[in-house]
Short mmCIF file of C-alpha atoms in Angstrom, two decimals:
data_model
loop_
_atom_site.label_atom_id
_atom_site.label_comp_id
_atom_site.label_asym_id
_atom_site.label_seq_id
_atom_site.Cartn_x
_atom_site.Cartn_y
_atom_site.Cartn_z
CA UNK A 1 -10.14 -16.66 11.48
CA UNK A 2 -11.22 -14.51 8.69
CA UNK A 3 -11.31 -10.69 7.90
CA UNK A 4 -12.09 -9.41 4.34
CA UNK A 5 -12.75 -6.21 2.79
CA UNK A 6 -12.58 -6.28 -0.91
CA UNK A 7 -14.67 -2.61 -0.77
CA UNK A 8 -11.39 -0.41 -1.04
CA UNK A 9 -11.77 0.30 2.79
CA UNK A 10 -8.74 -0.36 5.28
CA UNK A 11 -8.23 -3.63 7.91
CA UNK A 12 -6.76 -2.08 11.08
CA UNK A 13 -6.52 -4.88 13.87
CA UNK A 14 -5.20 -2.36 16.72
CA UNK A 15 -3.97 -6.16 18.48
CA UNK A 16 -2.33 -9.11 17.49
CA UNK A 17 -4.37 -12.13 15.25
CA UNK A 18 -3.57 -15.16 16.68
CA UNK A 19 -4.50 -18.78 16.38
CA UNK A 20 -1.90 -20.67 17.90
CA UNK A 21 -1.65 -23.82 20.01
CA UNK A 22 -3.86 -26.12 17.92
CA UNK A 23 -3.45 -27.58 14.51
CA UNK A 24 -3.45 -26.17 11.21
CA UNK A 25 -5.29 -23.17 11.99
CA UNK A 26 -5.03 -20.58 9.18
CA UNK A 27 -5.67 -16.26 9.56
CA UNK A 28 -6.60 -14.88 5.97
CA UNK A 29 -6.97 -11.43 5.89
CA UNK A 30 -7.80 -9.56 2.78
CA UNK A 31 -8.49 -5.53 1.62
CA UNK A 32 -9.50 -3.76 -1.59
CA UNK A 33 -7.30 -1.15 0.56
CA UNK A 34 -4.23 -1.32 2.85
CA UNK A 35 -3.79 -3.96 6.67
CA UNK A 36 -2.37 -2.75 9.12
CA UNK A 37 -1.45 -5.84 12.09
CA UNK A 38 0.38 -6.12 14.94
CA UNK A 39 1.56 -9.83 14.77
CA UNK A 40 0.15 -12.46 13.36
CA UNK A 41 0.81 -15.84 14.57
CA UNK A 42 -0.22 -19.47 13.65
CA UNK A 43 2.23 -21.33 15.68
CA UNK A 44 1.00 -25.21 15.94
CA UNK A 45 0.13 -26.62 19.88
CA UNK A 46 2.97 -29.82 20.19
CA UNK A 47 2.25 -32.56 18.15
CA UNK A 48 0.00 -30.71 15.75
CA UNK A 49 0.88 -28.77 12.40
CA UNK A 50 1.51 -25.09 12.24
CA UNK A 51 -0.96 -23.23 9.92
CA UNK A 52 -0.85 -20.61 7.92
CA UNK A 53 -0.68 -16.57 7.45
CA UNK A 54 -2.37 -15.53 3.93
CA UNK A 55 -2.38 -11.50 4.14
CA UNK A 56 -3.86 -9.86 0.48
CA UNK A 57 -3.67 -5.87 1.09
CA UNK A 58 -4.98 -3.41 -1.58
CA UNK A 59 -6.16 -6.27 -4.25
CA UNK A 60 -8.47 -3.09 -5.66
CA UNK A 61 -5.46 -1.77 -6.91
CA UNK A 62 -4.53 -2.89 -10.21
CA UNK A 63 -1.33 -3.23 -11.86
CA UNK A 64 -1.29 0.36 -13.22
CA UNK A 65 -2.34 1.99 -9.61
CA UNK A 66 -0.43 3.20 -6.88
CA UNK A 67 -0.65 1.63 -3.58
CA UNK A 68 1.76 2.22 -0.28
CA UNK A 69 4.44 -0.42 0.77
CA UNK A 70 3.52 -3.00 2.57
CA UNK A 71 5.90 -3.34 5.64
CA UNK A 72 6.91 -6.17 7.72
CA UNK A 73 9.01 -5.91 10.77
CA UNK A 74 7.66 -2.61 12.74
CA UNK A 75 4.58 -2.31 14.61
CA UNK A 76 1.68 -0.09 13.93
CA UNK A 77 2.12 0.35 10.08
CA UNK A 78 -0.81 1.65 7.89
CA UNK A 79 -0.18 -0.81 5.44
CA UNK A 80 1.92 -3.72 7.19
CA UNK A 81 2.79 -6.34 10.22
CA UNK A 82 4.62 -6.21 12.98
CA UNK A 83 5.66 -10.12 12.73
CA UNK A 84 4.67 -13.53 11.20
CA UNK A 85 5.05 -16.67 12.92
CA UNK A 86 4.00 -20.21 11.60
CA UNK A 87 6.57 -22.29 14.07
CA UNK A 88 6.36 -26.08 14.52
CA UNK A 89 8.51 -26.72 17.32
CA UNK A 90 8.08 -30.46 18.64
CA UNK A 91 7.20 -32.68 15.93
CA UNK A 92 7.92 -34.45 12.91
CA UNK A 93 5.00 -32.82 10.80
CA UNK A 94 5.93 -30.09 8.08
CA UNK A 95 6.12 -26.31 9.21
CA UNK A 96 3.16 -23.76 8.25
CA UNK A 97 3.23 -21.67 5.50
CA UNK A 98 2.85 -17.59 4.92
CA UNK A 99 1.80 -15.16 2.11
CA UNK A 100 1.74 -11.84 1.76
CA UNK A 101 0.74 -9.77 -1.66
CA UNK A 102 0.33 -6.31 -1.91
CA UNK A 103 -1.75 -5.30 -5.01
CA UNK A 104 -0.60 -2.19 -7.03
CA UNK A 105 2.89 -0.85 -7.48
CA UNK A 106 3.34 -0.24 -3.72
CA UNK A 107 5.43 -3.20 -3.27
CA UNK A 108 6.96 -5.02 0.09
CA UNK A 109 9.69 -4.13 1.99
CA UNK A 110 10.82 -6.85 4.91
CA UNK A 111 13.12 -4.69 7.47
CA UNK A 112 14.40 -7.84 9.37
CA UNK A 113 14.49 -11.38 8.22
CA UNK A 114 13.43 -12.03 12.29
CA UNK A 115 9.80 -10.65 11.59
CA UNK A 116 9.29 -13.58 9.18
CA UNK A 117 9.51 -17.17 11.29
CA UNK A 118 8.71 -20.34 9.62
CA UNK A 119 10.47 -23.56 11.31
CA UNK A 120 9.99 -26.96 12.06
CA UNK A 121 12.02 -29.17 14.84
CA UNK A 122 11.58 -32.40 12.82
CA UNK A 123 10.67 -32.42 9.00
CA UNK A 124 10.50 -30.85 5.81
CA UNK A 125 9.87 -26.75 6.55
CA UNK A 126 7.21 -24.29 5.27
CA UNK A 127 6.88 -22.19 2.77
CA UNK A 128 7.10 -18.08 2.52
CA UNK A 129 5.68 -16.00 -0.93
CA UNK A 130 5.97 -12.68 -1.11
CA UNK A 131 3.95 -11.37 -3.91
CA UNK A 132 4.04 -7.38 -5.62
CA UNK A 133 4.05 -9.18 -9.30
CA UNK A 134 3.79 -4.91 -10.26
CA UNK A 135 5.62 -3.68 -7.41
CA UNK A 136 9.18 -3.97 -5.92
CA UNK A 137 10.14 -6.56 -2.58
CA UNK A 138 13.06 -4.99 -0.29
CA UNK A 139 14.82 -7.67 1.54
CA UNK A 140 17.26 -6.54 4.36
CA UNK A 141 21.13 -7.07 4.96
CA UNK A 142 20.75 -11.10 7.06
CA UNK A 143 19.27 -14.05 6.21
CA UNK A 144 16.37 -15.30 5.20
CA UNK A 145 16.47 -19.14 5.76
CA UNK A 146 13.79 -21.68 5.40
CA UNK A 147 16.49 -24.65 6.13
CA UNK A 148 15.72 -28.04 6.62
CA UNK A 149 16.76 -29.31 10.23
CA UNK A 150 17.95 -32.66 11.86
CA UNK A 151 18.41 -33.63 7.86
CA UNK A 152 15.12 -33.13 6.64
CA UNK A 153 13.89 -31.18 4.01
CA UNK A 154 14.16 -27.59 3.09
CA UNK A 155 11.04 -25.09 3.08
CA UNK A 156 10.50 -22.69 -0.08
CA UNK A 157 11.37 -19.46 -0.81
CA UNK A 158 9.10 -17.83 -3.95
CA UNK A 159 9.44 -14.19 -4.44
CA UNK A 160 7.40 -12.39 -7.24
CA UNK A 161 8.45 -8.84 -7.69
CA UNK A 162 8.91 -6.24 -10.82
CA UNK A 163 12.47 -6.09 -9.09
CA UNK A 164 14.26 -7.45 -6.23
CA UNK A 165 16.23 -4.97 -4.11
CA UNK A 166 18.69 -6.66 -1.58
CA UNK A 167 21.43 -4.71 0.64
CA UNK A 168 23.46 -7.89 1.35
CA UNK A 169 20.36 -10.17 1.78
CA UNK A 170 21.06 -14.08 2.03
CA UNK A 171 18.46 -16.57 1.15
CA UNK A 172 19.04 -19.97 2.06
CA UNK A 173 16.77 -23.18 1.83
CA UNK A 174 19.68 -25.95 2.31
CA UNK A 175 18.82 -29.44 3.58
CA UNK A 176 20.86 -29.39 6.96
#
């Protein structure tokens, strides 16, 4: 499923974007101005991979502009998601994998690690990037884990920020 606006004009999706229960289904949504989502979810039907979440607000905004913050983790944002899920639950094959980059010097700000889920049952996890290379990324007090389970491997973590704010953030991507 695919929605993109590289005009400067806004994505609202008033609903949720879903393409769950199949395999490796991926949502890519993309604005020259802000998205605004309820939640988007890519969870994987059992015994298929989860997909993956690639979200690109306000790529008309270049380094130098000004662009709001993207927020995930409360619904009906301007410029932001509700939730991301890209869970594989049942089987062995690797978890899905989410982006988000906000163009500009608007930055993202993540109000609960819970609005980001990535997992796997069995295997190596998924992978999250947040990107505001000329903005700053908020992360809240909790943690935000990508741990292996069962013993297999760890997802990854990449941030790509200006700065990095944390209020007694946690991230963890051990092997468990």
């Amino acid at each position: 499923k695919t929605a993109t606006n590289s005009d400067g004009n806004t994505i609202k999706i008033t609903g949720n974007a879903t393409a769950k229960n199949s395999s490796q289904q991926f949502i890519f949504l993309e604005a020259g101005g802000n998205i605004g989502v309820n939640v988007v979810n890519v969870d994987a039907a059992p015994g298929q991979n989860a997909g993956g979440i690639n979200i690109r607000a306000n790529t008309a905004k270049g380094g130098g502009q000004n662009s709001p913050t993207f927020m995930v983790g409360s619904a009906g944002q301007a410029n932001g998601v509700q939730s991301l899920s890209a869970v594989n639950a049942v089987t062995q094959f690797g978890g899905g994998f989410v982006y988000v980059r906000n163009g500009g010097k608007g930055g993202i700000q993540l109000l609960s690690p819970s609005a980001i889920s990535i997992s796997v049952a069995q295997g190596r996890n998924g992978a999250l990037y947040l990107d505001s290379r000329h903005g700053n990324i908020t992360l809240p007090a909790g943690k935000l884990s990508l741990d292996g389970q069962n013993g297999n491997g760890a997802g990854s973590i990449i941030i790509n920020a200006n700065k990095i704010i944390t209020n007694n953030s946690e991230i963890s991507v051990d092997d468990v």
